[in-house]
Coordinates of N, CA and C in Angstrom, one line a residue:
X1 N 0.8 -1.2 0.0 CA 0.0 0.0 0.0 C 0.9 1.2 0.0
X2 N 0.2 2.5 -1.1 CA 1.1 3.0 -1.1 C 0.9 3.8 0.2
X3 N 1.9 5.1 1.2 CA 2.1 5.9 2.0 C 1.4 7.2 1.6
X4 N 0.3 7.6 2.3 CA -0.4 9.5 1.8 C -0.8 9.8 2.9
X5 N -1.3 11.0 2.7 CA -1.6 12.5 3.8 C -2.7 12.5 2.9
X6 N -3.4 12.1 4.0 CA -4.9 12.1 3.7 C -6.1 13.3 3.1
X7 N -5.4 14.5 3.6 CA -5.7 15.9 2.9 C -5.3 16.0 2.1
X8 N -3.7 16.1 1.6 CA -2.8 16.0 0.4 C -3.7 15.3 -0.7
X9 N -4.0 14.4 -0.2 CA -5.2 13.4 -1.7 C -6.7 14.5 -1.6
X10 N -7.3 14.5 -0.2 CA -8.3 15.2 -0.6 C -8.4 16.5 -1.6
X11 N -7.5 17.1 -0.5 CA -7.1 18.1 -1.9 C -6.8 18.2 -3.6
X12 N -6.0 17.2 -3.6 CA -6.0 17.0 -5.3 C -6.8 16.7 -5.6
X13 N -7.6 15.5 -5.0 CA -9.2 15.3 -5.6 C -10.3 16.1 -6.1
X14 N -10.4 17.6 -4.9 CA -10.9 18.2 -5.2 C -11.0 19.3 -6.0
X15 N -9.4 19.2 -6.6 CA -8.6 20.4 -7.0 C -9.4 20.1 -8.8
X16 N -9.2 18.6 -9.1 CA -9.2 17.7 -10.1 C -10.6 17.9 -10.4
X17 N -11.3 18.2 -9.8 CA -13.1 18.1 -9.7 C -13.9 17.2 -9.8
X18 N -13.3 16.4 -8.4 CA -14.0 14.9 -8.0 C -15.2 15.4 -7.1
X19 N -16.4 15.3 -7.0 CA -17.8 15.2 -6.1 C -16.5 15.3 -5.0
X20 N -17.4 16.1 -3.9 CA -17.1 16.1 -2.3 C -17.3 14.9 -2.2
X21 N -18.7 14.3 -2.7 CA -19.2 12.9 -2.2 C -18.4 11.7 -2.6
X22 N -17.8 12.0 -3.6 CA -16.7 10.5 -4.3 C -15.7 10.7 -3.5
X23 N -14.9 12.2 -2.9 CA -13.5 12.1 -2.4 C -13.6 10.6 -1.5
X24 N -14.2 10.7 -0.6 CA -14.1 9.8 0.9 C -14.1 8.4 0.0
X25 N -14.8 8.2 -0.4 CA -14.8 7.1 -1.4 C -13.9 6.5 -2.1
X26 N -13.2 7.8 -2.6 CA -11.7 7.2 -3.6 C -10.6 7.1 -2.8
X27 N -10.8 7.6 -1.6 CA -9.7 7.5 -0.5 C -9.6 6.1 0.0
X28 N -11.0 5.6 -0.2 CA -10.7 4.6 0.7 C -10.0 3.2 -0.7
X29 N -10.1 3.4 -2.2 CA -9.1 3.1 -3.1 C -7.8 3.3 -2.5
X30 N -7.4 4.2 -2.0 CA -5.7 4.7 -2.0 C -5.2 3.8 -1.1
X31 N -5.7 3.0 -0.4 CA -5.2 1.6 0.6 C -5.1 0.6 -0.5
X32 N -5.4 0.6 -1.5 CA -5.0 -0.8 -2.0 C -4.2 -0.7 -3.3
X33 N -3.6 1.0 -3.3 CA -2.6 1.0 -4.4 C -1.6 0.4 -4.1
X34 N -0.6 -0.7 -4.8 CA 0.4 -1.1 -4.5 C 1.8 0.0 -4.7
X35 N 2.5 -0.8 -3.4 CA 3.8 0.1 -2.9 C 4.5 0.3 -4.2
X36 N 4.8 -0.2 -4.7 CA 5.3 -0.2 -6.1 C 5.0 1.8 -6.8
X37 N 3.9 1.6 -6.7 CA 3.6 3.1 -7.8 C 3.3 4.0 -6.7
X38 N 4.3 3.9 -5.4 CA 4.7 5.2 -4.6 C 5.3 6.6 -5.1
X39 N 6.3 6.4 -6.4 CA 7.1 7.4 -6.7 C 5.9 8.0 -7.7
X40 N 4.9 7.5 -8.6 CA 4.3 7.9 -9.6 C 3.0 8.4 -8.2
X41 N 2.7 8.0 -7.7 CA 1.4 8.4 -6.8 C 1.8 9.9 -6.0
X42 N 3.4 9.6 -5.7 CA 3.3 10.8 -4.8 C 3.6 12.1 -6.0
X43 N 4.0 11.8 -7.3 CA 4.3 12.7 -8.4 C 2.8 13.1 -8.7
X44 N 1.7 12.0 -8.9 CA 1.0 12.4 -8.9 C -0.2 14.1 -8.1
X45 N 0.2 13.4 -6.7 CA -0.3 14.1 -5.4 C 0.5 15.9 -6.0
X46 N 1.5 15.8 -6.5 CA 2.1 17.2 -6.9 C 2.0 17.8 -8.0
X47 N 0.9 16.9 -8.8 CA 0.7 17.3 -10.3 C 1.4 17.2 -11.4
X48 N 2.3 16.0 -11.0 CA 2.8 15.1 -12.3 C 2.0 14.4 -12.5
X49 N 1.9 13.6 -13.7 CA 1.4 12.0 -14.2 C 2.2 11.7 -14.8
X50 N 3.0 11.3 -14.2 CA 4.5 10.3 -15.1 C 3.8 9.2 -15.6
X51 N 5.1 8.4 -16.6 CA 4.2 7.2 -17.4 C 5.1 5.9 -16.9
X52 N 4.3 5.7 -15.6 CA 5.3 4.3 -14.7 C 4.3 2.9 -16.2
X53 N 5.6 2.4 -16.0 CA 5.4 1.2 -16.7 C 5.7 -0.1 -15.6
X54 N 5.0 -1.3 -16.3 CA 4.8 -2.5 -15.6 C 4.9 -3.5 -16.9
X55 N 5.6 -4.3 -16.7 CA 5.7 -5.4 -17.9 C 5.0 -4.8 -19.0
X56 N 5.7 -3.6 -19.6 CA 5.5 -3.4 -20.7 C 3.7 -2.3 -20.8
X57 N 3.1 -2.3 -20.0 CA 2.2 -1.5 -19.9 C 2.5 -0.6 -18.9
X58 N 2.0 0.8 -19.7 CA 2.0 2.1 -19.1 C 0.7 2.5 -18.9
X59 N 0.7 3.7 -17.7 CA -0.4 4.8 -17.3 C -0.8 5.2 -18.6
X60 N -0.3 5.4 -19.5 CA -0.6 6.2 -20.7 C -2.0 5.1 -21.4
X61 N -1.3 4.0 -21.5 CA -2.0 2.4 -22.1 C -3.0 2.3 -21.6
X62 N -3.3 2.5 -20.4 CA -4.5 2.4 -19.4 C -5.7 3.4 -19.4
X63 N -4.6 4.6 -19.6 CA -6.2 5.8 -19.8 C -6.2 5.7 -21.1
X64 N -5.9 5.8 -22.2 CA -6.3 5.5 -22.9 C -7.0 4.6 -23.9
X65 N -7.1 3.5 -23.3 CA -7.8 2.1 -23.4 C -9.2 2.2 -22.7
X66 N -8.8 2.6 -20.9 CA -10.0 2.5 -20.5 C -10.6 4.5 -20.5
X67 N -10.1 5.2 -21.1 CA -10.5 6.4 -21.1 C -10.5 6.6 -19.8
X68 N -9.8 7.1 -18.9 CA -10.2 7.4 -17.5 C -9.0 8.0 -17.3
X69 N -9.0 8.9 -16.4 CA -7.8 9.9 -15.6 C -7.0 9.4 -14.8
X70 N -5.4 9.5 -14.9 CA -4.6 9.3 -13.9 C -5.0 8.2 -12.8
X71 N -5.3 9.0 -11.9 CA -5.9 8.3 -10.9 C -6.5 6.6 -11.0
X72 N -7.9 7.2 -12.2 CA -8.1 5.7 -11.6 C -7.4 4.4 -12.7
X73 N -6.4 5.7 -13.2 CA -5.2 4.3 -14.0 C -4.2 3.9 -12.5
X74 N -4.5 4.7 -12.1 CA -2.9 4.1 -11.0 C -4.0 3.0 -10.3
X75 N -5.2 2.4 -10.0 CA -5.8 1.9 -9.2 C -5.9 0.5 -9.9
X76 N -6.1 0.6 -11.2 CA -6.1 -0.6 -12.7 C -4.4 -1.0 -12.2
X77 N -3.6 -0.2 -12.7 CA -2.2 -0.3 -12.5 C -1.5 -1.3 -11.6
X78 N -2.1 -0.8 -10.0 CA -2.1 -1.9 -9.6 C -2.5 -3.1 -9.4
X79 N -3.3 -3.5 -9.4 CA -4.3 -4.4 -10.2 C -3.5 -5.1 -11.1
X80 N -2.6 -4.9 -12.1 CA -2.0 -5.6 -12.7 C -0.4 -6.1 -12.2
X81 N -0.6 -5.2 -11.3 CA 0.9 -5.6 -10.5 C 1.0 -6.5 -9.8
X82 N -0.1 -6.9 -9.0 CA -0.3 -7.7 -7.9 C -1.4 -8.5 -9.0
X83 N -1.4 -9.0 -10.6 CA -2.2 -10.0 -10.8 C -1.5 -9.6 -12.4
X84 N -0.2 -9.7 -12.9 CA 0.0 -9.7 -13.9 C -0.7 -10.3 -15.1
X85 N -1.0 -11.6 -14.7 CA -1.6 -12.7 -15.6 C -2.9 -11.8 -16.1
X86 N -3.3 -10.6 -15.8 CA -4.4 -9.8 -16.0 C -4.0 -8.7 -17.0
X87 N -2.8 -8.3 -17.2 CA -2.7 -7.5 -18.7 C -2.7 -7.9 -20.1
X88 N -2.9 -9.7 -20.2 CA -3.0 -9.8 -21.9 C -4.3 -9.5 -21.7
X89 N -5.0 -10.5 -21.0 CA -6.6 -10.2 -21.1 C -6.9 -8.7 -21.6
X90 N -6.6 -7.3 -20.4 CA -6.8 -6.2 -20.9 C -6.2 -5.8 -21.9
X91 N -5.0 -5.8 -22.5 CA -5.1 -5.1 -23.7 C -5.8 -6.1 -24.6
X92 N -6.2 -7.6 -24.7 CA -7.1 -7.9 -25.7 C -8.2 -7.1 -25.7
X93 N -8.8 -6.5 -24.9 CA -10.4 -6.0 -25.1 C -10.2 -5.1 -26.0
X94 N -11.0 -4.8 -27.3 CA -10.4 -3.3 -27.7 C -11.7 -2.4 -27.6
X95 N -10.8 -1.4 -27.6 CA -10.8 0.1 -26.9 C -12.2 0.5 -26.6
X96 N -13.1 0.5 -27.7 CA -14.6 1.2 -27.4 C -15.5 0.0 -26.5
X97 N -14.6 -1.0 -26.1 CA -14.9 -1.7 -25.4 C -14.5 -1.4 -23.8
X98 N -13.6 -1.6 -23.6 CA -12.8 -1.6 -22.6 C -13.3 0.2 -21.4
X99 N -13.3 1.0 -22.4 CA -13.7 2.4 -22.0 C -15.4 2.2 -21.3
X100 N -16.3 1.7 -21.8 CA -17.4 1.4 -21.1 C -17.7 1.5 -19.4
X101 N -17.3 0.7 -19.7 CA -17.6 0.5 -17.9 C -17.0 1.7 -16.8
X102 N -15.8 2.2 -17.7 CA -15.2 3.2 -16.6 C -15.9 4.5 -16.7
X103 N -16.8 4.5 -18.0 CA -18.0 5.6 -18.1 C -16.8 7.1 -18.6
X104 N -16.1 6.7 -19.3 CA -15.4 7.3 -20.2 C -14.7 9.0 -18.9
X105 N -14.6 8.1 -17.6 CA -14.0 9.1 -16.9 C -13.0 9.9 -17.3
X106 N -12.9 11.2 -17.2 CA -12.0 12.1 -17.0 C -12.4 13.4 -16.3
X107 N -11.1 14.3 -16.3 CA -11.6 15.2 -15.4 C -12.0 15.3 -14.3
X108 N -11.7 14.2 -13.6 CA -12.7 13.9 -12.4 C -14.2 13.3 -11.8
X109 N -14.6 12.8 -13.4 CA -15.6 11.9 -13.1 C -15.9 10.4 -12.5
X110 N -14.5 10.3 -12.1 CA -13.9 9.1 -11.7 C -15.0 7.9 -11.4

């Protein structure tokens, strides 16, 4: 799990224009980001989005596939870190597929 200041996220969340009502909610996501995408999470929290890669898939690959913002690529991200055998599957889906369900988040529609 990664290490945060629990204001430090709220703040970006709401900086990002996440609902008051989703922050508490996405916070409680930020416990199961793996330790691994510490350097990209806390880059994040400062308003980077670096492009951390994992066996050949990047943050970039992820929002763009599933259409969704930073964020809830670092939460996918993990997800494939702690379950590799899970990124052929996802890049098999393609794209106007795969973006569905995440309800083509950005901007903070997370």
């Amino acid at each position: 799990m990664v290490q945060f200041n629990e204001e430090k996220v709220k703040k970006r969340l709401h900086d990002l224009g996440y609902s008051p009502m989703l922050i508490d909610m996405e916070l409680g996501g930020v416990e199961n980001i793996h330790e691994a995408l510490q350097q990209a999470f806390d880059a994040w929290l400062e308003g980077v989005e670096s492009d951390f890669t994992f066996n050949t898939l990047s943050m970039t690959t992820i929002m763009e596939k599933r259409r969704c913002d930073y964020f809830n690529a670092l939460s996918l991200m993990s997800l494939f870190i702690k379950k590799p055998e899970m990124i052929a599957p996802f890049l098999s889906i393609p794209p106007e597929i795969a973006g569905l369900h995440c309800g083509g988040c950005s901007g903070g529609e997370g």
